[in-house]
Short mmCIF file of C-alpha atoms in Angstrom, two decimals:
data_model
loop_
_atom_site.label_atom_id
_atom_site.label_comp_id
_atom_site.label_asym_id
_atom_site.label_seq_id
_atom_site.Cartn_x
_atom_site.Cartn_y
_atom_site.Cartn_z
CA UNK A 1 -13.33 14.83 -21.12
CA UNK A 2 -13.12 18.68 -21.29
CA UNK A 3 -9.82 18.53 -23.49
CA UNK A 4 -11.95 16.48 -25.61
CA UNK A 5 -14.37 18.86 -26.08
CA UNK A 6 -12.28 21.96 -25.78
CA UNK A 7 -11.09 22.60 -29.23
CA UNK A 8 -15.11 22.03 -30.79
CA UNK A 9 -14.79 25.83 -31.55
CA UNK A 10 -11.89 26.52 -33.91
CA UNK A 11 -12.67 22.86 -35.20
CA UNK A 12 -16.26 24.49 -36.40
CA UNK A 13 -14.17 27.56 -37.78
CA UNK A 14 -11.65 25.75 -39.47
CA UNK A 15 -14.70 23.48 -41.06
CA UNK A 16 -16.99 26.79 -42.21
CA UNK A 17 -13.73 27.91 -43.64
CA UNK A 18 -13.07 24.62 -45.49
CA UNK A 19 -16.41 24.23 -46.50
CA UNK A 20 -16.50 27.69 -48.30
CA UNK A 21 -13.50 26.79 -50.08
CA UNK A 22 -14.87 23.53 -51.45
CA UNK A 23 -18.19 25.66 -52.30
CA UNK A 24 -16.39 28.47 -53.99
CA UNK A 25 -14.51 25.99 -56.39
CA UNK A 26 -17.66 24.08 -56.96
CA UNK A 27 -19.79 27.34 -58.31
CA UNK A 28 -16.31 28.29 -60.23
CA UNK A 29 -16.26 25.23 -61.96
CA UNK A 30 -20.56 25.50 -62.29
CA UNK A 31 -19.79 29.34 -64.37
CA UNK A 32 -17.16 28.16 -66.04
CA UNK A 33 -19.06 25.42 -67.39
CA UNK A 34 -22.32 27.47 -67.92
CA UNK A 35 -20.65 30.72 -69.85
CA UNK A 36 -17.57 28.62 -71.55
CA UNK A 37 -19.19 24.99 -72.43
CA UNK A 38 -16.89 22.36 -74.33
CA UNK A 39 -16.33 19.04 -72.91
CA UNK A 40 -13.23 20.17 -71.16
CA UNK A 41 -15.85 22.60 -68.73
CA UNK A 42 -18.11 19.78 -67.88
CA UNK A 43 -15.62 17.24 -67.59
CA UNK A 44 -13.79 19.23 -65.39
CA UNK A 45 -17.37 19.79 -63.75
CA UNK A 46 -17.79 16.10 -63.77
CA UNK A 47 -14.94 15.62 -61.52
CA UNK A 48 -15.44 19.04 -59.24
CA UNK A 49 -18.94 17.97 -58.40
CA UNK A 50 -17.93 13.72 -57.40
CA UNK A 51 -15.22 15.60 -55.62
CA UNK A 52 -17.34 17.89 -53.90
CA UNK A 53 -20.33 14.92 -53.47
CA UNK A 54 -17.32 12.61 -51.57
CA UNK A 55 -15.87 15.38 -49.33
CA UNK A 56 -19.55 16.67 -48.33
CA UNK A 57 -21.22 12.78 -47.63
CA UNK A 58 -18.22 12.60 -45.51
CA UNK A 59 -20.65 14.52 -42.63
CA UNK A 60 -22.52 10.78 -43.25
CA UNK A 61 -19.73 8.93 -42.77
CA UNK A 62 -20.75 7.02 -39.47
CA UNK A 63 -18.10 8.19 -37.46
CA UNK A 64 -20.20 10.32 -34.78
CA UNK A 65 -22.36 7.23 -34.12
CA UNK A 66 -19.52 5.35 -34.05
CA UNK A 67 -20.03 2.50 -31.02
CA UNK A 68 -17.61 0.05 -29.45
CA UNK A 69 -16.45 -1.69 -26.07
CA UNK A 70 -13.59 -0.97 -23.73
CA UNK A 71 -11.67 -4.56 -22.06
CA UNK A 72 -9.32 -4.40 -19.01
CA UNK A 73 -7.39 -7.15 -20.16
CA UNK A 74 -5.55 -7.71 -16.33
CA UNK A 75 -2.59 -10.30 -15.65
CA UNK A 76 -3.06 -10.73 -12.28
CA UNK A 77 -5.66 -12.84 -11.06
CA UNK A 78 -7.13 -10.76 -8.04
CA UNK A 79 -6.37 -7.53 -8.18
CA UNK A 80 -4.04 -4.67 -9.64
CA UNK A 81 -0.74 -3.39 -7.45
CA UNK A 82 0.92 -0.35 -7.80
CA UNK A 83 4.24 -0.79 -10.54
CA UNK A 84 1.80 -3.08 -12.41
CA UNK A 85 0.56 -2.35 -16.06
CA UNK A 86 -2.45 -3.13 -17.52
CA UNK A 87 -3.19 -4.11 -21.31
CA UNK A 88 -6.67 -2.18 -22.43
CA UNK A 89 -8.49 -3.71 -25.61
CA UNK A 90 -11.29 -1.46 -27.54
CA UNK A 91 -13.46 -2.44 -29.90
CA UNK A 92 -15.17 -0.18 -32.29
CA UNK A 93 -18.21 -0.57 -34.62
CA UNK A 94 -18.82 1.95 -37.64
CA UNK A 95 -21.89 2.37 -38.94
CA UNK A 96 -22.73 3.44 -42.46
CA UNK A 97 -21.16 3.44 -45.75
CA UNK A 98 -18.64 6.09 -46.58
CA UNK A 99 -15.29 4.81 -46.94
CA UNK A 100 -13.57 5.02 -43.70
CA UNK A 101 -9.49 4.18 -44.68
CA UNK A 102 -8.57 4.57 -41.35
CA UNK A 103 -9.69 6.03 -37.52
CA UNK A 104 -7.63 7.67 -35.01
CA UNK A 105 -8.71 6.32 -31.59
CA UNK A 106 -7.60 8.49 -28.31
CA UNK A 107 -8.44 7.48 -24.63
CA UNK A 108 -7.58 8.96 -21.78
CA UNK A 109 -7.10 7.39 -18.04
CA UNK A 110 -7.85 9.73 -14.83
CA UNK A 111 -6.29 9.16 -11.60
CA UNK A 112 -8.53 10.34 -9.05
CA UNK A 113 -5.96 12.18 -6.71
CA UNK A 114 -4.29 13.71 -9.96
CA UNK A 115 -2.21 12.75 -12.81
CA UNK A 116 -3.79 11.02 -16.31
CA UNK A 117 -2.58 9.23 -19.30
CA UNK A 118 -3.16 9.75 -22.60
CA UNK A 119 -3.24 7.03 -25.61
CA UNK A 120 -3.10 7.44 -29.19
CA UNK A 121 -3.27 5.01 -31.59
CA UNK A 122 -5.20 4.28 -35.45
CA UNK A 123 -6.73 0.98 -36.80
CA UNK A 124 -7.79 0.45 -40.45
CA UNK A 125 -11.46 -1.18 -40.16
CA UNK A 126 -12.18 -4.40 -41.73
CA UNK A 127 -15.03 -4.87 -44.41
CA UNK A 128 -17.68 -4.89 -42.03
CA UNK A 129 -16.74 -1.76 -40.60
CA UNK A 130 -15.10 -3.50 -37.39
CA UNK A 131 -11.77 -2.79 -36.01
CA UNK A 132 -10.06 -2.85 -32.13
CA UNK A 133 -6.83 -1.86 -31.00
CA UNK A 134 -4.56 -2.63 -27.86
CA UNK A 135 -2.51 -0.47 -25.82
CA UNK A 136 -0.48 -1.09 -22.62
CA UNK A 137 -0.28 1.75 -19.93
CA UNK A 138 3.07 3.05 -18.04
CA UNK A 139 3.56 1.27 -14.61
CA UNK A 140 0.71 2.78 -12.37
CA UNK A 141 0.84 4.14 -9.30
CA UNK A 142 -1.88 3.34 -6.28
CA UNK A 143 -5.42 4.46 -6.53
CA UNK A 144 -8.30 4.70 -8.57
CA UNK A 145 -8.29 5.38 -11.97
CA UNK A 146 -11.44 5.94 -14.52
CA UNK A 147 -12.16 6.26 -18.19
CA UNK A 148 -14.08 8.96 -20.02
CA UNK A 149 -15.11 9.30 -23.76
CA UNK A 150 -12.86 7.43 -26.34
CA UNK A 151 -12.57 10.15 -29.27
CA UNK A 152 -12.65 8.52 -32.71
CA UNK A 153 -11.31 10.67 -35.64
CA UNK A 154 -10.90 10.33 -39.46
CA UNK A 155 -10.01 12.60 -42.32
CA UNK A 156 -10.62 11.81 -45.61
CA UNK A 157 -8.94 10.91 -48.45
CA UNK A 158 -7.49 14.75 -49.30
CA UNK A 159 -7.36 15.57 -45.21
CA UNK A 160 -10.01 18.66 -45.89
CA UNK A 161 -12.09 17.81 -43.14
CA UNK A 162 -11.90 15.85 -40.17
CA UNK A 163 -14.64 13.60 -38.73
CA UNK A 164 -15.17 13.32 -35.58
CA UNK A 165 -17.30 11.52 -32.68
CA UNK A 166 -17.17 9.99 -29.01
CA UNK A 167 -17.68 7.07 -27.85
CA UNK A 168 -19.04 7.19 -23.99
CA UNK A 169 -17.60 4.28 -22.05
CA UNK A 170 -17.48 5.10 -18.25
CA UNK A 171 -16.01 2.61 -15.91
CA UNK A 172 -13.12 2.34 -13.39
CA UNK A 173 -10.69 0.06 -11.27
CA UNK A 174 -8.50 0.45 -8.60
CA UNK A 175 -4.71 -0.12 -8.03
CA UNK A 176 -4.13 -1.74 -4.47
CA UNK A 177 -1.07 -0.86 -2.79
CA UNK A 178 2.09 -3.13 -3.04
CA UNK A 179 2.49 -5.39 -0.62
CA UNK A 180 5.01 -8.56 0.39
CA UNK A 181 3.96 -11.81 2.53
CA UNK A 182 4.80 -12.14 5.95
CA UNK A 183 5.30 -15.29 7.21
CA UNK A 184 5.75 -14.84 10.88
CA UNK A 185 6.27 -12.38 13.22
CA UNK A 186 7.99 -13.40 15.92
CA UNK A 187 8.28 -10.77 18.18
CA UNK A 188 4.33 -10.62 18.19
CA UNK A 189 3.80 -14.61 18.72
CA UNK A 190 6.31 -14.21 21.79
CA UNK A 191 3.78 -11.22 23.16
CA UNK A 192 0.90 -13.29 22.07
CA UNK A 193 1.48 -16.97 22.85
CA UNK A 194 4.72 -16.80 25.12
CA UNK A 195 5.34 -14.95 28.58
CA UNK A 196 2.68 -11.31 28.25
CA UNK A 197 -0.02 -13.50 26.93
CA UNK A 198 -1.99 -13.93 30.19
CA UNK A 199 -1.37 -10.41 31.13
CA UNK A 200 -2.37 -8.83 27.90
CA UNK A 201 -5.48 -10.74 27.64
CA UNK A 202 -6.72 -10.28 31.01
CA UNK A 203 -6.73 -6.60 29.89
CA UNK A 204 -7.54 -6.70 26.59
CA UNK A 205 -10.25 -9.98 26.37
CA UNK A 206 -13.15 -10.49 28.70
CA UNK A 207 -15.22 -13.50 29.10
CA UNK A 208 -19.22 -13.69 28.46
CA UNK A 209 -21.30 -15.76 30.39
CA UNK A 210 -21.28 -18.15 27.09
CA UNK A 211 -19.97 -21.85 28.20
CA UNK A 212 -17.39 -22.82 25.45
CA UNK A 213 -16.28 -25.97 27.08
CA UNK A 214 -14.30 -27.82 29.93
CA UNK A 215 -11.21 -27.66 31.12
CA UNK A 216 -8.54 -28.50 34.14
CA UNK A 217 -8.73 -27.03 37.36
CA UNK A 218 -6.73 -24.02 38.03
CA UNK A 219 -5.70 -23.05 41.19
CA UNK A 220 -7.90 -19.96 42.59
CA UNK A 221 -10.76 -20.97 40.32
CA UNK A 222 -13.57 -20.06 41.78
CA UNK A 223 -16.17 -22.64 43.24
CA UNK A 224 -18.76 -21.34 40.39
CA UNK A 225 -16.59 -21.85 37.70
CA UNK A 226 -16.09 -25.83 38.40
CA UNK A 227 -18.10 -27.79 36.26
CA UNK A 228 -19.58 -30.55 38.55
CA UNK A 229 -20.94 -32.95 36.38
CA UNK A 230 -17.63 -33.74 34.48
CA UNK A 231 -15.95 -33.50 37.85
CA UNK A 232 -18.36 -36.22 38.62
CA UNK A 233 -17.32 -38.12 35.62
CA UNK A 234 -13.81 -37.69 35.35
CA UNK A 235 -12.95 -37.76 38.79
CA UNK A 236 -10.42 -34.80 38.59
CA UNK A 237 -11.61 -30.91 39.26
CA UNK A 238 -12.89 -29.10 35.91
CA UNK A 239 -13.98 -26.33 35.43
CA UNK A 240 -15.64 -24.27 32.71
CA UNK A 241 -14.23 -22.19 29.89
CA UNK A 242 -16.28 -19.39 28.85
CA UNK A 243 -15.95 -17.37 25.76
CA UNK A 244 -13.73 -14.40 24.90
CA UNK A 245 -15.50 -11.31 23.87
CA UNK A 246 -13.72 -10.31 20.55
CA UNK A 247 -11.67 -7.20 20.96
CA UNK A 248 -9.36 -5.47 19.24
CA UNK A 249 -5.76 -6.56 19.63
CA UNK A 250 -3.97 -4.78 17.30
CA UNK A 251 -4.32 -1.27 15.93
CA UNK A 252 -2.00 -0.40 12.66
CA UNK A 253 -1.78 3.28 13.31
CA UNK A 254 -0.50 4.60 9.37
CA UNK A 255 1.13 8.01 10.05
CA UNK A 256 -0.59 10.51 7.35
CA UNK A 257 1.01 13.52 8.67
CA UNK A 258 2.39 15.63 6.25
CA UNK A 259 5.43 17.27 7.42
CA UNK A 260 6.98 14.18 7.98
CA UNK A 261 7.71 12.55 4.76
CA UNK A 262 10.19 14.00 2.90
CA UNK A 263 9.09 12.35 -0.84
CA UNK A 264 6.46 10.46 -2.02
CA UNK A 265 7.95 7.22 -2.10
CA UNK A 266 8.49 7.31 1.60
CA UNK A 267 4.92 7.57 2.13
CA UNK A 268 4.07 4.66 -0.63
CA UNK A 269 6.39 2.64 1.54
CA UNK A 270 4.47 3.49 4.60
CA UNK A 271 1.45 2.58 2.73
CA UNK A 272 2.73 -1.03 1.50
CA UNK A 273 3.98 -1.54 5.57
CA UNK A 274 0.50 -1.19 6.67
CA UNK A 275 -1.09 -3.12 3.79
CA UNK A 276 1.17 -6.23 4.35
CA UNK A 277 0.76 -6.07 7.62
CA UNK A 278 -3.29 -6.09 7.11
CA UNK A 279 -3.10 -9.40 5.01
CA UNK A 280 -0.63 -10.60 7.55
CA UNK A 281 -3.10 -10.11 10.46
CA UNK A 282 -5.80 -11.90 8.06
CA UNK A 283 -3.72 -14.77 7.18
CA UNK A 284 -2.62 -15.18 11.10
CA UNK A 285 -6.66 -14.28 11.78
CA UNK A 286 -5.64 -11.51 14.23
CA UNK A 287 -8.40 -9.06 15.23
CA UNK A 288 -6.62 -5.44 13.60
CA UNK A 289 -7.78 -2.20 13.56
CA UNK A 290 -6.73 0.52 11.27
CA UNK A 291 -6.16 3.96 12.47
CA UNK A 292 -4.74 7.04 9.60
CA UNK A 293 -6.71 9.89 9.38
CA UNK A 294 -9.65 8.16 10.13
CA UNK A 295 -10.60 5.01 12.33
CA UNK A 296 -11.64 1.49 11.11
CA UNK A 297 -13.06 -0.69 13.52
CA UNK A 298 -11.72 -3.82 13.46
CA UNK A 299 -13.72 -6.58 11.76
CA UNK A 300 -13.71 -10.64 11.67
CA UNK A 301 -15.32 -11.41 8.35
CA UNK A 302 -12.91 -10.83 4.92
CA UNK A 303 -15.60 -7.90 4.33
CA UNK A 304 -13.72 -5.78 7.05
CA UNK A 305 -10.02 -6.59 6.00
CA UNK A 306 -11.43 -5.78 2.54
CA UNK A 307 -12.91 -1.98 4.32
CA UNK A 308 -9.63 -1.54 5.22
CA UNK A 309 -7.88 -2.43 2.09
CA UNK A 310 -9.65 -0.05 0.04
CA UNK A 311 -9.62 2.87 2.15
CA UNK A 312 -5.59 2.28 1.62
CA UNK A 313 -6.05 2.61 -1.93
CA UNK A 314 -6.77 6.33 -2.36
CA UNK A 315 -5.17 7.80 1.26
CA UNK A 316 -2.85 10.41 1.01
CA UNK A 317 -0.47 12.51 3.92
CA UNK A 318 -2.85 15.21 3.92
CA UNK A 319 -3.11 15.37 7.75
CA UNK A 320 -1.84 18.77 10.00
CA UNK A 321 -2.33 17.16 12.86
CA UNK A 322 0.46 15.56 15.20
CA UNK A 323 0.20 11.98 15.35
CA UNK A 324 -0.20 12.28 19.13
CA UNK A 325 -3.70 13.54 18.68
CA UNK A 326 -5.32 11.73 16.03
CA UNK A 327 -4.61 8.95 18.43
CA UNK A 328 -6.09 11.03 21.30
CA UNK A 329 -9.17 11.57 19.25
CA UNK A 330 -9.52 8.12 18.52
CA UNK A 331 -8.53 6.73 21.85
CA UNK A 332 -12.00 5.36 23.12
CA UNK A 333 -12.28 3.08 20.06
CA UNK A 334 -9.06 1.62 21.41
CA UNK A 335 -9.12 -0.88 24.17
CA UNK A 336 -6.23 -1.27 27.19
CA UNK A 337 -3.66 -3.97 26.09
CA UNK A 338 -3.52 -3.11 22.36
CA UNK A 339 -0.87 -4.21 20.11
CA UNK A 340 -0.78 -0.07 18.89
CA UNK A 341 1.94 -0.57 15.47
CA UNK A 342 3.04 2.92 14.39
CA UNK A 343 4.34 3.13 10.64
CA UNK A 344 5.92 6.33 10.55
CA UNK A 345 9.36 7.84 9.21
CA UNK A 346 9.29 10.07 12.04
CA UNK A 347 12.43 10.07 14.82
CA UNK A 348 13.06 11.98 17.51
CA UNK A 349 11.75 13.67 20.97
CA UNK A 350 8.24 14.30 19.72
CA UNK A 351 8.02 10.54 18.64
CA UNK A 352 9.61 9.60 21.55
CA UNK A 353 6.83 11.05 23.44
CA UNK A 354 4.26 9.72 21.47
CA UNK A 355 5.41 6.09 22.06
CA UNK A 356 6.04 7.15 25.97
CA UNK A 357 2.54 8.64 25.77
CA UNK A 358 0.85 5.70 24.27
CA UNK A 359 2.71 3.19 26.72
CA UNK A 360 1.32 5.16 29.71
CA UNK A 361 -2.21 4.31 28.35
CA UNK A 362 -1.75 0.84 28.74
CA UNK A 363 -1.20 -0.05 25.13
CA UNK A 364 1.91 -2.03 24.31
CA UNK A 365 4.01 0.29 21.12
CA UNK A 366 6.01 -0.54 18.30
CA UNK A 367 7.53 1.54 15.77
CA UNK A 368 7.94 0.15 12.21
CA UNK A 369 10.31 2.82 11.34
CA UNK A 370 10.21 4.36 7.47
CA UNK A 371 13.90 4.58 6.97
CA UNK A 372 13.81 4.40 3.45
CA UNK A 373 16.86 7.28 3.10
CA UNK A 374 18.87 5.51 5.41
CA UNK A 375 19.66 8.05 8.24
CA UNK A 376 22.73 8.00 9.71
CA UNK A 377 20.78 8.12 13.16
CA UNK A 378 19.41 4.57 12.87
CA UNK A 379 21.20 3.01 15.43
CA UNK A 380 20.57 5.39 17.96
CA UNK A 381 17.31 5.93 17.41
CA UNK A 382 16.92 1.99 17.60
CA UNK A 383 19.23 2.19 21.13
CA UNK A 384 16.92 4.40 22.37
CA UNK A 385 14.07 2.89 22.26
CA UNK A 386 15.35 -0.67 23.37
CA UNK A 387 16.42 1.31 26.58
CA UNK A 388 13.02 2.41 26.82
CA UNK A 389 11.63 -1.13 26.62
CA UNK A 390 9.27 -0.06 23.23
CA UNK A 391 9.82 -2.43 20.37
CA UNK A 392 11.14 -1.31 17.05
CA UNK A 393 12.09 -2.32 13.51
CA UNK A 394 13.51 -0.04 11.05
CA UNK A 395 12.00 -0.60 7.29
CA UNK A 396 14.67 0.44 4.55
CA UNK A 397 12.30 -1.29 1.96
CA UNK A 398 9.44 -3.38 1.29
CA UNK A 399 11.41 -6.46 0.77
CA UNK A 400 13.37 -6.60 3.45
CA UNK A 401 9.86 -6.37 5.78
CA UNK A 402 9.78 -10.29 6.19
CA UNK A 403 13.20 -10.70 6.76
CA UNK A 404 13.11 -7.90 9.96
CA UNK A 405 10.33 -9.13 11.61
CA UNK A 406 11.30 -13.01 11.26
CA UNK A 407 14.00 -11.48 13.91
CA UNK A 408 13.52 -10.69 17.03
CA UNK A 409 13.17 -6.65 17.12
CA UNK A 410 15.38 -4.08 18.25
#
């Protein structure tokens, strides 16, 4: 809004200036017709002074109070994702009655972390002073964006002066990150449903004293835990089934460090992993936490995925830490037997070290590997971590995110 405003100075000059001129040639033609006389002096009075009338009623001309509504006219039917366009529809009212031929309309998009668009475009108002005209931005990039003043301008007829006035429509709306569906993941049903599942929820789930039901006897139960009556009934051992407090399985930790992406698009990829893997973990109703430069506790209800969600909107790689110690700082929010995912382009011994370090506190790690350039180190990196028993993928792209973890992992 300050460019808007910005040139209100020599705009004032270059009116005073203009405005003496058309007052200078209205007194010449006021003498001449005073000390000459004839009908060719006031005729040619005549037409100075309508001339003069038009060009100084155009200060009336309704553009200043000009009013009007701004549309986001959006094709998808939930939300906006990064690469997407969106159509924008204003509407403008002009009050008054001075000829307006046509009006220059000029808005302006903000992104919040930087960057803007400008639009430019006229509209010749109908007979009730009415117009509205459509524009379509360039492919935008994730965050949130907001409006500011819609600047309508009109000259008249001889382009002396230029009329001018704002229109103040504040709103804004918010580009998710992209993101691709993810049907399964096998590697984490194995760890979940197949041969770790009793040992990772024995550490990471505890039971209440809530009864949830029946069920059969295991051997070792203890003698509390049988349920007698449906013993009784049945005529086989049962025992009860308590409820699982609701902990935290997973943790998406979203490297924002820095020094370790080498362009932006590397970290927009890193931003789409973790997002797809958030609607994954709602879809699947996993219990996720979300760890970047700040912690999200992990949340049940669509509210909490939605917490999440946004806060991936507008976060940037603006962290100097090491990734080693924003997970240190956040390490009592996470419990043992965590499913820790790190999305991170980083390779080498000081992410070997983190995964060694975050294996020795009893959570289970997995890098999703930003390989977007396609190092020449891939397989090696990837050897040497299945040596090390840590699970890995490497992520050239979005699309192919499915596709690698419908396998089985390297």
């Amino acid at each position: 809004m300050n460019d808007y405003y910005g040139n209100v100075g020599p705009r004032l000059t270059g009116f005073a200036f203009r405005l003496g001129i058309v007052l200078a040639v209205f007194t010449c033609s006021l003498f001449f017709m005073l000390f000459q006389g004839g009908k060719l002096a006031f005729m040619l009075f005549i037409i100075v002074f309508i001339l003069t009338a038009y060009l100084l009623m155009g200060r009336w001309s309704g553009v200043k109070k000009t009013t009007g509504t701004r549309a986001l006219l959006i094709e998808q039917e939930k939300h906006l994702v990064a690469g997407a366009s969106v159509t924008i529809r204003i509407q403008v009212q002009i009050p008054g009655f001075w000829p307006v031929p046509y009006l220059f309309v000029k808005d302006r998009i903000y992104r919040k972390n930087g960057g803007e668009q400008l639009f430019e475009a006229s509209l010749v108002p109908d007979w009730k002073r009415r117009g509205e005209v459509e524009y379509k931005t360039a492919p935008l990039r994730r965050g949130v964006y907001h409006f500011d003043a819609v600047q309508c301008s009109t000259e008249d007829i001889f382009g002396v002066f230029e009329h001018t006035g704002f229109i103040h429509l504040p709103s804004s709306f918010r580009v998710y990150p992209q993101t691709v569906k993810i049907k399964e993941w096998n590697q984490l049903n194995f760890m979940f449903r197949g041969t770790h599942y009793h040992s990772m929820t024995t550490r990471a789930v505890r039971e209440t004293t809530q009864i949830n039901g029946v069920r059969e006897y295991n051997y070792g139960d203890r003698l509390s835990r049988i349920h007698w009556n449906a013993t009784a009934k049945t005529g086989t051992l049962k025992s009860k089934e308590f409820e699982r407090e609701s902990l935290p399985k997973t943790t998406i930790v979203l490297d924002c460090c820095k020094d370790h992406y080498s362009s932006t698009d590397s970290f927009e990829l890193a931003v789409s992993v973790a997002a797809s893997l958030l609607e994954f973990a709602k879809r699947s109703q996993l219990s996720v936490s979300l760890l970047t430069n700040r912690y999200i506790d992990p949340a049940a209800s669509s509210s909490g995925y939605n917490q999440m969600h946004d806060h991936l909107i507008d976060v940037g790689a603006e962290v100097s830490l090491s990734l080693q110690q924003i997970v240190n700082d956040h390490s009592r929010m996470i419990p043992a037997g965590t499913f820790v995912v790190v999305v991170s382009p980083s390779v080498g011994d000081r992410m070997a070290q983190t995964l060694a370090w975050i294996k020795q506190r009893q959570w289970i790690p997995c890098h999703l590997w930003i390989n977007a350039e396609l190092h020449s180190s891939d397989e090696r990196w990837m050897k040497h971590l299945k040596s090390a028993a840590i699970l890995s993928y490497s992520i050239h792209s979005l699309q192919e995110l499915p596709s690698v973890l419908g396998g089985n992992g390297r």
